[in-house]
mmCIF file of C-alpha atoms and ligand atoms in Angstrom:
data_model
loop_
_atom_site.group_PDB
_atom_site.id
_atom_site.type_symbol
_atom_site.label_atom_id
_atom_site.label_comp_id
_atom_site.label_asym_id
_atom_site.label_seq_id
_atom_site.Cartn_x
_atom_site.Cartn_y
_atom_site.Cartn_z
ATOM 1 C CA MET M 17 14.531 -20.583 3.944
ATOM 2 C CA LEU M 18 14.474 -22.319 0.639
ATOM 3 C CA VAL M 19 14.556 -26.047 0.648
ATOM 4 C CA ARG M 20 14.895 -28.216 -2.389
ATOM 5 C CA HIS M 21 11.363 -29.276 -3.029
ATOM 6 C CA LYS M 22 10.373 -29.643 -6.609
ATOM 7 C CA ARG M 23 6.729 -29.527 -7.473
ATOM 8 C CA ARG M 24 6.718 -30.750 -11.021
ATOM 9 C CA SER M 25 3.463 -29.118 -11.968
ATOM 10 C CA ASP M 26 4.569 -25.647 -10.881
ATOM 11 C CA VAL M 27 7.822 -25.771 -12.758
ATOM 12 C CA ALA M 28 6.116 -27.133 -15.814
ATOM 13 C CA SER M 29 3.349 -24.577 -15.963
ATOM 14 C CA HIS M 30 5.686 -21.667 -15.261
ATOM 15 C CA GLU M 31 8.069 -22.719 -17.932
ATOM 16 C CA ILE M 32 5.990 -24.053 -20.746
ATOM 17 C CA THR M 33 2.641 -22.246 -20.881
ATOM 18 C CA PRO M 34 2.966 -21.056 -24.454
ATOM 19 C CA HIS M 35 2.143 -17.465 -25.130
ATOM 20 C CA SER M 36 -0.276 -18.593 -27.821
ATOM 21 C CA VAL M 37 -2.389 -20.507 -25.302
ATOM 22 C CA TYR M 38 -2.598 -17.428 -23.112
ATOM 23 C CA LEU M 39 -3.545 -15.248 -26.063
ATOM 24 C CA ASN M 40 -6.148 -17.641 -27.343
ATOM 25 C CA ARG M 41 -7.729 -17.596 -23.938
ATOM 26 C CA ARG M 42 -7.706 -13.813 -23.874
ATOM 27 C CA LYS M 43 -9.072 -13.533 -27.394
ATOM 28 C CA PHE M 44 -11.726 -16.010 -26.500
ATOM 29 C CA ILE M 45 -12.687 -14.006 -23.449
ATOM 30 C CA GLN M 46 -12.868 -10.809 -25.465
ATOM 31 C CA ALA M 47 -14.817 -12.400 -28.287
ATOM 32 C CA SER M 48 -17.232 -14.022 -25.872
ATOM 33 C CA GLY M 49 -17.720 -10.683 -24.197
ATOM 34 C CA LEU M 50 -18.634 -9.100 -27.500
ATOM 35 C CA LEU M 51 -20.945 -11.880 -28.570
ATOM 36 C CA ALA M 52 -22.716 -12.023 -25.263
ATOM 37 C CA GLY M 53 -22.761 -8.262 -24.973
ATOM 38 C CA SER M 54 -21.827 -8.896 -21.407
ATOM 39 C CA LEU M 55 -19.508 -7.202 -18.972
ATOM 40 C CA LEU M 56 -19.363 -10.191 -16.709
ATOM 41 C CA PHE M 57 -16.139 -11.608 -18.057
ATOM 42 C CA ALA M 58 -13.148 -11.245 -15.782
ATOM 43 C CA GLY M 59 -10.991 -10.528 -18.806
ATOM 44 C CA ARG M 60 -12.654 -7.169 -19.294
ATOM 45 C CA GLY M 61 -12.153 -6.087 -15.708
ATOM 46 C CA ALA M 62 -8.532 -7.131 -15.872
ATOM 47 C CA LYS M 63 -8.062 -5.150 -19.054
ATOM 48 C CA ALA M 64 -9.511 -1.947 -17.625
ATOM 49 C CA ALA M 65 -7.272 -2.279 -14.575
ATOM 50 C CA VAL M 66 -4.072 -2.086 -16.600
ATOM 51 C CA ALA M 67 -4.668 1.112 -18.548
ATOM 52 C CA LEU M 68 -2.023 3.802 -18.003
ATOM 53 C CA ASP M 69 -3.045 5.869 -15.024
ATOM 54 C CA ASP M 70 -2.199 9.581 -14.764
ATOM 55 C CA SER M 71 -2.237 9.473 -10.993
ATOM 56 C CA LYS M 72 0.774 7.159 -11.105
ATOM 57 C CA LYS M 73 2.757 9.414 -13.403
ATOM 58 C CA ILE M 74 6.366 10.062 -12.342
ATOM 59 C CA ALA M 75 7.700 13.614 -12.682
ATOM 60 C CA ASN M 76 11.196 14.724 -13.754
ATOM 61 C CA LEU M 77 12.456 11.811 -15.794
ATOM 62 C CA THR M 78 15.746 12.174 -17.598
ATOM 63 C CA PRO M 79 16.398 10.036 -20.653
ATOM 64 C CA GLY M 80 19.057 7.447 -19.843
ATOM 65 C CA TYR M 81 20.996 4.866 -21.812
ATOM 66 C CA SER M 82 18.825 3.027 -24.310
ATOM 67 C CA LYS M 83 20.141 0.934 -27.139
ATOM 68 C CA LEU M 84 17.611 -0.422 -29.571
ATOM 69 C CA GLY M 85 17.800 -1.969 -32.981
ATOM 70 C CA ALA M 86 15.710 -0.778 -35.922
ATOM 71 C CA ASP M 87 13.155 -3.513 -35.325
ATOM 72 C CA ASP M 88 12.827 -3.095 -31.580
ATOM 73 C CA ALA M 89 9.372 -1.553 -31.164
ATOM 74 C CA LEU M 90 8.063 -0.917 -27.665
ATOM 75 C CA THR M 91 5.911 -3.636 -26.186
ATOM 76 C CA PRO M 92 2.542 -2.061 -25.361
ATOM 77 C CA PHE M 93 1.898 -1.377 -21.691
ATOM 78 C CA GLU M 94 -1.098 -3.673 -21.672
ATOM 79 C CA HIS M 95 1.045 -6.716 -22.449
ATOM 80 C CA ILE M 96 3.802 -5.798 -20.002
ATOM 81 C CA ALA M 97 1.196 -5.475 -17.281
ATOM 82 C CA THR M 98 -0.794 -8.638 -18.000
ATOM 83 C CA TYR M 99 1.708 -11.268 -19.182
ATOM 84 C CA ASN M 100 3.842 -11.860 -16.115
ATOM 85 C CA ASN M 101 5.839 -14.276 -14.047
ATOM 86 C CA PHE M 102 5.412 -13.616 -10.326
ATOM 87 C CA LEU M 103 5.135 -16.873 -8.408
ATOM 88 C CA GLU M 104 3.918 -15.186 -5.228
ATOM 89 C CA PHE M 105 0.635 -14.479 -7.035
ATOM 90 C CA GLY M 106 0.322 -17.738 -8.956
ATOM 91 C CA THR M 107 2.026 -19.749 -11.662
ATOM 92 C CA GLY M 108 -0.082 -18.661 -14.663
ATOM 93 C CA LYS M 109 0.929 -15.709 -16.816
ATOM 94 C CA GLY M 110 -2.308 -13.884 -16.019
ATOM 95 C CA ASP M 111 -2.287 -14.615 -12.269
ATOM 96 C CA ALA M 112 -0.146 -11.678 -11.144
ATOM 97 C CA SER M 113 -2.307 -9.013 -12.803
ATOM 98 C CA LYS M 114 -5.437 -10.727 -11.496
ATOM 99 C CA ASN M 115 -4.209 -11.237 -7.926
ATOM 100 C CA ALA M 116 -1.967 -8.246 -7.223
ATOM 101 C CA GLY M 117 -4.916 -5.998 -6.351
ATOM 102 C CA ALA M 118 -4.658 -6.794 -2.636
ATOM 103 C CA PHE M 119 -0.931 -6.034 -2.618
ATOM 104 C CA LYS M 120 -0.247 -2.622 -1.050
ATOM 105 C CA PRO M 121 3.375 -1.780 -1.734
ATOM 106 C CA LEU M 122 3.519 1.464 0.266
ATOM 107 C CA PRO M 123 4.739 2.068 2.916
ATOM 108 C CA TRP M 124 7.828 0.005 2.129
ATOM 109 C CA THR M 125 11.106 -0.668 3.890
ATOM 110 C CA VAL M 126 14.246 -2.266 2.508
ATOM 111 C CA LYS M 127 16.711 -3.899 4.856
ATOM 112 C CA VAL M 128 20.363 -3.562 3.832
ATOM 113 C CA ASP M 129 22.823 -5.828 5.632
ATOM 114 C CA GLY M 130 25.901 -8.002 5.336
ATOM 115 C CA LEU M 131 29.391 -6.909 4.321
ATOM 116 C CA CYS M 132 29.003 -3.132 4.172
ATOM 117 C CA ALA M 133 29.953 -0.168 6.365
ATOM 118 C CA LYS M 134 26.469 1.376 6.471
ATOM 119 C CA PRO M 135 23.814 -1.301 6.951
ATOM 120 C CA GLY M 136 20.320 -0.345 8.030
ATOM 121 C CA GLU M 137 16.612 -0.234 7.342
ATOM 122 C CA ILE M 138 15.619 2.346 4.794
ATOM 123 C CA GLY M 139 12.271 3.532 3.495
ATOM 124 C CA PHE M 140 11.548 3.233 -0.223
ATOM 125 C CA GLU M 141 11.505 7.027 -0.696
ATOM 126 C CA ASP M 142 14.868 7.467 1.042
ATOM 127 C CA LEU M 143 16.361 4.621 -0.951
ATOM 128 C CA ILE M 144 15.385 6.201 -4.257
ATOM 129 C CA LYS M 145 14.888 9.917 -3.765
ATOM 130 C CA PRO M 146 18.468 11.194 -3.653
ATOM 131 C CA HIS M 147 18.946 9.844 -7.175
ATOM 132 C CA ALA M 148 17.804 11.185 -10.535
ATOM 133 C CA LEU M 149 15.213 8.932 -12.151
ATOM 134 C CA GLU M 150 16.053 7.848 -15.679
ATOM 135 C CA GLU M 151 13.948 6.364 -18.419
ATOM 136 C CA ARG M 152 15.774 3.480 -20.066
ATOM 137 C CA ILE M 153 14.392 1.395 -22.875
ATOM 138 C CA TYR M 154 15.709 -2.146 -22.606
ATOM 139 C CA ARG M 155 15.164 -5.347 -24.499
ATOM 140 C CA MET M 156 14.117 -8.025 -22.017
ATOM 141 C CA ARG M 157 14.395 -11.753 -22.666
ATOM 142 C CA CYS M 158 12.670 -14.429 -20.637
ATOM 143 C CA VAL M 159 14.141 -17.902 -20.264
ATOM 144 C CA GLU M 160 10.978 -19.236 -21.900
ATOM 145 C CA ALA M 161 12.028 -17.457 -25.127
ATOM 146 C CA TRP M 162 9.576 -14.587 -25.258
ATOM 147 C CA SER M 163 10.928 -11.065 -25.299
ATOM 148 C CA MET M 164 9.681 -7.537 -24.782
ATOM 149 C CA VAL M 165 10.981 -3.976 -25.172
ATOM 150 C CA ILE M 166 10.236 -2.059 -21.974
ATOM 151 C CA PRO M 167 10.652 1.635 -21.128
ATOM 152 C CA TRP M 168 11.746 1.346 -17.488
ATOM 153 C CA VAL M 169 12.045 4.150 -14.979
ATOM 154 C CA GLY M 170 14.836 3.641 -12.498
ATOM 155 C CA VAL M 171 18.182 4.386 -10.935
ATOM 156 C CA PRO M 172 21.540 2.732 -11.631
ATOM 157 C CA LEU M 173 21.959 0.153 -8.878
ATOM 158 C CA ALA M 174 25.609 1.251 -8.533
ATOM 159 C CA ASP M 175 24.516 4.692 -7.301
ATOM 160 C CA ILE M 176 22.465 3.108 -4.551
ATOM 161 C CA ILE M 177 25.036 0.470 -3.592
ATOM 162 C CA LYS M 178 27.800 3.058 -3.120
ATOM 163 C CA ARG M 179 25.848 4.743 -0.325
ATOM 164 C CA PHE M 180 26.041 1.584 1.772
ATOM 165 C CA GLU M 181 29.822 1.310 1.298
ATOM 166 C CA PRO M 182 30.347 -2.394 0.582
ATOM 167 C CA LEU M 183 33.510 -3.798 2.188
ATOM 168 C CA GLY M 184 36.408 -5.154 0.159
ATOM 169 C CA SER M 185 35.331 -8.644 1.168
ATOM 170 C CA ALA M 186 31.877 -8.258 -0.468
ATOM 171 C CA LYS M 187 31.816 -10.213 -3.734
ATOM 172 C CA TYR M 188 28.080 -10.673 -4.337
ATOM 173 C CA VAL M 189 24.781 -8.907 -3.773
ATOM 174 C CA ARG M 190 21.813 -10.969 -2.687
ATOM 175 C CA PHE M 191 18.220 -9.761 -3.063
ATOM 176 C CA GLU M 192 15.073 -10.972 -1.381
ATOM 177 C CA THR M 193 11.439 -10.324 -2.242
ATOM 178 C CA VAL M 194 9.008 -9.352 0.497
ATOM 179 C CA VAL M 195 7.093 -12.059 2.364
ATOM 180 C CA ARG M 196 3.493 -10.978 2.874
ATOM 181 C CA PRO M 197 1.287 -14.048 2.849
ATOM 182 C CA ALA M 198 -1.767 -11.928 3.640
ATOM 183 C CA GLU M 199 -1.314 -10.108 0.315
ATOM 184 C CA MET M 200 0.386 -12.783 -1.792
ATOM 185 C CA PRO M 201 -1.876 -15.811 -2.163
ATOM 186 C CA ARG M 202 0.718 -18.378 -3.171
ATOM 187 C CA GLN M 203 2.837 -17.578 -0.118
ATOM 188 C CA ARG M 204 -0.040 -18.887 1.978
ATOM 189 C CA ARG M 205 -0.230 -22.254 0.235
ATOM 190 C CA ASN M 206 3.429 -22.856 -0.274
ATOM 191 C CA THR M 207 6.123 -21.630 2.056
ATOM 192 C CA SER M 208 9.197 -23.470 0.818
ATOM 193 C CA ASP M 209 9.848 -21.344 -2.271
ATOM 194 C CA PHE M 210 9.682 -17.992 -0.523
ATOM 195 C CA PRO M 211 11.151 -15.499 -0.129
ATOM 196 C CA TYR M 212 12.137 -15.374 -3.797
ATOM 197 C CA VAL M 213 15.907 -14.855 -3.889
ATOM 198 C CA GLU M 214 18.243 -13.601 -6.597
ATOM 199 C CA GLY M 215 21.870 -12.585 -6.720
ATOM 200 C CA LEU M 216 24.515 -10.852 -8.794
ATOM 201 C CA ARG M 217 28.277 -10.712 -8.640
ATOM 202 C CA LEU M 218 29.221 -7.284 -7.236
ATOM 203 C CA ASP M 219 30.713 -6.170 -10.571
ATOM 204 C CA GLU M 220 27.485 -7.149 -12.359
ATOM 205 C CA ALA M 221 25.488 -5.205 -9.786
ATOM 206 C CA MET M 222 27.759 -2.167 -10.310
ATOM 207 C CA ASN M 223 27.596 -2.359 -14.121
ATOM 208 C CA PRO M 224 26.048 0.851 -15.501
ATOM 209 C CA LEU M 225 23.312 -1.155 -17.270
ATOM 210 C CA THR M 226 21.944 -2.636 -14.046
ATOM 211 C CA ILE M 227 19.090 -0.629 -12.557
ATOM 212 C CA LEU M 228 16.610 -0.728 -9.751
ATOM 213 C CA ALA M 229 13.333 0.062 -11.494
ATOM 214 C CA VAL M 230 10.509 1.949 -9.816
ATOM 215 C CA GLY M 231 8.333 2.443 -12.872
ATOM 216 C CA LEU M 232 7.625 1.728 -16.515
ATOM 217 C CA TYR M 233 5.956 3.754 -19.253
ATOM 218 C CA GLY M 234 6.501 6.842 -17.060
ATOM 219 C CA GLN M 235 4.336 5.651 -14.198
ATOM 220 C CA SER M 236 5.123 3.877 -10.937
ATOM 221 C CA LEU M 237 5.189 0.083 -11.045
ATOM 222 C CA LEU M 238 2.032 -1.939 -10.658
ATOM 223 C CA GLY M 239 2.097 -4.819 -8.198
ATOM 224 C CA GLN M 240 2.393 -7.416 -10.946
ATOM 225 C CA ASN M 241 5.585 -5.802 -12.261
ATOM 226 C CA GLY M 242 7.268 -5.732 -8.844
ATOM 227 C CA ALA M 243 6.145 -2.566 -7.040
ATOM 228 C CA PRO M 244 7.582 -0.532 -5.541
ATOM 229 C CA VAL M 245 11.130 -1.511 -6.557
ATOM 230 C CA ARG M 246 12.606 -4.384 -8.587
ATOM 231 C CA LEU M 247 15.825 -5.356 -10.289
ATOM 232 C CA VAL M 248 16.368 -5.037 -14.062
ATOM 233 C CA VAL M 249 19.407 -6.708 -15.675
ATOM 234 C CA PRO M 250 18.821 -6.579 -19.431
ATOM 235 C CA TRP M 251 21.554 -9.005 -20.534
ATOM 236 C CA LYS M 252 20.240 -11.800 -18.306
ATOM 237 C CA TYR M 253 17.139 -13.956 -18.474
ATOM 238 C CA GLY M 254 14.038 -12.450 -16.895
ATOM 239 C CA PHE M 255 14.116 -14.512 -13.724
ATOM 240 C CA LYS M 256 17.113 -12.515 -12.456
ATOM 241 C CA GLY M 257 14.805 -9.478 -12.213
ATOM 242 C CA VAL M 258 13.682 -10.033 -8.621
ATOM 243 C CA LYS M 259 10.540 -8.073 -7.788
ATOM 244 C CA SER M 260 9.286 -6.154 -4.749
ATOM 245 C CA ILE M 261 12.701 -6.127 -3.074
ATOM 246 C CA ALA M 262 12.649 -6.094 0.730
ATOM 247 C CA ARG M 263 16.275 -6.979 1.481
ATOM 248 C CA ILE M 264 19.672 -6.336 -0.092
ATOM 249 C CA SER M 265 22.681 -8.155 1.392
ATOM 250 C CA PHE M 266 26.378 -7.932 0.613
ATOM 251 C CA THR M 267 28.086 -11.297 0.869
ATOM 252 C CA ASP M 268 31.209 -13.259 -0.033
ATOM 253 C CA ILE M 269 29.195 -16.376 -0.976
ATOM 254 C CA GLU M 270 27.519 -16.868 -4.370
ATOM 255 C CA PRO M 271 23.798 -16.600 -3.536
ATOM 256 C CA LYS M 272 21.547 -19.548 -4.348
ATOM 257 C CA ASN M 273 18.746 -18.097 -6.437
ATOM 258 C CA THR M 274 15.211 -19.467 -6.284
ATOM 259 C CA TRP M 275 15.073 -21.098 -9.720
ATOM 260 C CA GLN M 276 18.478 -22.703 -9.269
ATOM 261 C CA VAL M 277 17.360 -24.203 -5.956
ATOM 262 C CA MET M 278 14.111 -25.497 -7.493
ATOM 263 C CA ASN M 279 15.797 -26.982 -10.539
ATOM 264 C CA PRO M 280 19.611 -26.795 -10.637
ATOM 265 C CA ARG M 281 19.860 -28.719 -13.897
ATOM 266 C CA GLU M 282 17.835 -26.111 -15.769
ATOM 267 C CA PHE M 283 18.711 -22.828 -14.062
ATOM 268 C CA GLY M 284 22.063 -21.455 -13.007
ATOM 269 C CA PHE M 285 23.428 -18.465 -11.175
ATOM 270 C CA TYR M 286 24.613 -16.446 -14.191
ATOM 271 C CA ALA M 287 21.616 -16.768 -16.518
ATOM 272 C CA ASN M 288 23.283 -14.637 -19.174
ATOM 273 C CA VAL M 289 21.254 -14.576 -22.383
ATOM 274 C CA ASN M 290 23.217 -16.854 -24.686
ATOM 275 C CA PRO M 291 21.894 -18.247 -27.984
ATOM 276 C CA GLY M 292 24.663 -20.854 -27.873
ATOM 277 C CA VAL M 293 23.582 -22.461 -24.612
ATOM 278 C CA ASP M 294 20.204 -24.138 -24.859
ATOM 279 C CA HIS M 295 17.833 -24.740 -22.013
ATOM 280 C CA PRO M 296 17.664 -28.524 -21.460
ATOM 281 C CA ARG M 297 14.100 -28.574 -22.826
ATOM 282 C CA TRP M 298 14.187 -25.994 -25.616
ATOM 283 C CA THR M 299 16.430 -23.883 -27.813
ATOM 284 C CA GLN M 300 17.605 -20.459 -26.714
ATOM 285 C CA ALA M 301 18.817 -19.544 -30.211
ATOM 286 C CA ASN M 302 15.708 -17.544 -31.053
ATOM 287 C CA GLU M 303 12.791 -15.795 -29.448
ATOM 288 C CA ARG M 304 9.228 -14.586 -29.884
ATOM 289 C CA ARG M 305 8.853 -10.826 -29.525
ATOM 290 C CA ILE M 306 5.691 -9.539 -27.909
ATOM 291 C CA ASP M 307 5.112 -6.220 -29.619
ATOM 292 C CA ALA M 308 2.642 -3.755 -31.083
ATOM 293 C CA ASN M 309 0.026 -6.113 -32.429
ATOM 294 C CA GLY M 310 0.416 -7.822 -29.209
ATOM 295 C CA GLY M 311 0.739 -11.332 -28.899
ATOM 296 C CA LEU M 312 -1.361 -12.067 -31.894
ATOM 297 C CA LYS M 313 1.503 -10.992 -34.084
ATOM 298 C CA ALA M 314 3.996 -12.770 -31.862
ATOM 299 C CA MET M 315 2.015 -15.937 -32.290
ATOM 300 C CA PHE M 316 2.413 -15.971 -36.066
ATOM 301 C CA ALA M 317 5.601 -13.987 -36.396
ATOM 302 C CA LYS M 318 8.795 -15.685 -37.369
ATOM 303 C CA ARG M 319 10.965 -16.209 -34.354
ATOM 304 C CA ARG M 320 13.882 -13.805 -34.373
ATOM 305 C CA PRO M 321 17.458 -14.728 -33.535
ATOM 306 C CA THR M 322 18.498 -14.123 -29.955
ATOM 307 C CA GLN M 323 21.642 -12.044 -29.547
ATOM 308 C CA MET M 324 24.583 -12.829 -27.276
ATOM 309 C CA PHE M 325 24.039 -11.097 -23.923
ATOM 310 C CA ASN M 326 20.698 -10.000 -25.395
ATOM 311 C CA GLY M 327 22.534 -7.517 -27.653
ATOM 312 C CA TYR M 328 24.481 -5.894 -24.808
ATOM 313 C CA ALA M 329 27.767 -7.743 -25.383
ATOM 314 C CA GLU M 330 29.743 -4.518 -25.896
ATOM 315 C CA ASP M 331 28.589 -3.285 -22.518
ATOM 316 C CA VAL M 332 28.963 -6.422 -20.447
ATOM 317 C CA GLY M 333 31.013 -9.046 -22.330
ATOM 318 C CA GLN M 334 34.244 -8.005 -20.586
ATOM 319 C CA MET M 335 32.963 -9.238 -17.245
ATOM 320 C CA TYR M 336 32.900 -12.818 -18.510
ATOM 321 C CA ALA M 337 36.174 -12.890 -20.434
ATOM 322 C CA GLY M 338 37.793 -16.283 -20.051
ATOM 323 C CA MET M 339 34.809 -17.878 -18.333
ATOM 324 C CA ASP M 340 33.290 -21.110 -19.585
ATOM 325 C CA LEU M 341 29.737 -19.973 -20.271
ATOM 326 C CA GLN M 342 28.523 -23.526 -20.918
ATOM 327 C CA LYS M 343 29.444 -24.406 -17.341
ATOM 328 C CA ASN M 344 28.467 -21.062 -15.845
ATOM 329 C CA PHE M 345 25.017 -20.965 -17.403
HETATM 330 N N1 MTE O 30 9.636 -12.116 -6.517
HETATM 331 C C1 MTE O 30 9.627 -12.596 -7.766
HETATM 332 N N2 MTE O 30 10.337 -11.957 -8.707
HETATM 333 C C2 MTE O 30 10.332 -12.420 -9.986
HETATM 334 C C3 MTE O 30 9.604 -13.584 -10.341
HETATM 335 C C4 MTE O 30 8.868 -14.236 -9.308
HETATM 336 O O1 MTE O 30 8.211 -15.268 -9.524
HETATM 337 N N3 MTE O 30 8.892 -13.704 -8.041
HETATM 338 N N4 MTE O 30 9.631 -14.066 -11.642
HETATM 339 C C5 MTE O 30 10.790 -13.673 -12.458
HETATM 340 C C6 MTE O 30 10.624 -14.045 -13.869
HETATM 341 S S1 MTE O 30 10.734 -15.700 -14.255
HETATM 342 C C7 MTE O 30 10.479 -13.094 -14.864
HETATM 343 S S2 MTE O 30 10.461 -13.515 -16.505
HETATM 344 C C8 MTE O 30 10.306 -11.661 -14.513
HETATM 345 C C9 MTE O 30 9.031 -11.139 -15.177
HETATM 346 O O2 MTE O 30 8.894 -9.757 -14.959
HETATM 347 P P1 MTE O 30 7.592 -9.025 -15.553
HETATM 348 O O3 MTE O 30 6.409 -9.848 -15.177
HETATM 349 O O4 MTE O 30 7.588 -7.661 -14.933
HETATM 350 O O5 MTE O 30 7.785 -8.963 -17.044
HETATM 351 O O6 MTE O 30 10.203 -11.434 -13.110
HETATM 352 C C10 MTE O 30 11.122 -12.185 -12.325
HETATM 353 N N5 MTE O 30 11.033 -11.757 -10.952
HETATM 354 MO MO1 MO O 31 11.046 -15.814 -16.648
#
């Protein structure tokens, strides 16, 4: 179980490592590699490991709902697969891609329990297979103010939820990430933060925009992005997107999510992208887009304004009508 136990250094490094520091380090590694004419640098190995891989290609994708602005260019795969938050593998942005190699997502079982008529244990294939896989291009916005445009492959969560027949008393869905200390190094050193937990109100979970993703860029997810199945909620900050889901529970109690437990002053349950509600330590009014020229461009680019509900207000705004979004942050 989660206990309130704040390790200052973890929170700080997760939240404030600027993208520019990460990029400088990467550029340095690449430049050093060139100068030294050497293949010994870890940065090179890491780079080769994140190239698109034909053997992971997913067949039969149908194009699903995507809603992009004129200046929303896709974030290159390389950045999506190497600039991550995944505490189970470390607190640095490069840790997940470096350390996820030992993580073997398949075979995989998801436990479904709580307030539903058809609870049970279900294999990953059976969870996903009956449903058509869609490609959906979503803008994603992290609480730390960087953003990406990601072509996900997934299934509307509503389609999956309906099969388990939630009871009338179910008001929330709670998600848990797998606990596999043998494969996830930070779960060995630190047990209090795990399993990583997230939650949605049932109507948010049933919203047509909410998906369970099994891939991106047309191939199945890499460990660092939450293989084999993770949540994607494009109008909320990135931390809602719980990875490597091992348990889905229907409940009548608002779930306590991991970041809220670690730091309730800074992170709430709703986490709706809102340029009008700042994070206690920085503005949320604008963001740095990680796009085609990679981070190098993002580093020098003008920050762009963040949109209410990350630009999905027409699709999701109704659900929050009348709510005080300063209080329910
Ligand atoms: N299990 C788990 N899921 C997680 C996290 C985590 O640390 N553990 N980090 C979250 C945060 S803070 C973000 S921004 C997104 C990042 O997803 P990405 O690395 O695929 O872009 O994953 C979210 N899901
Ligand atoms: Mo995040």
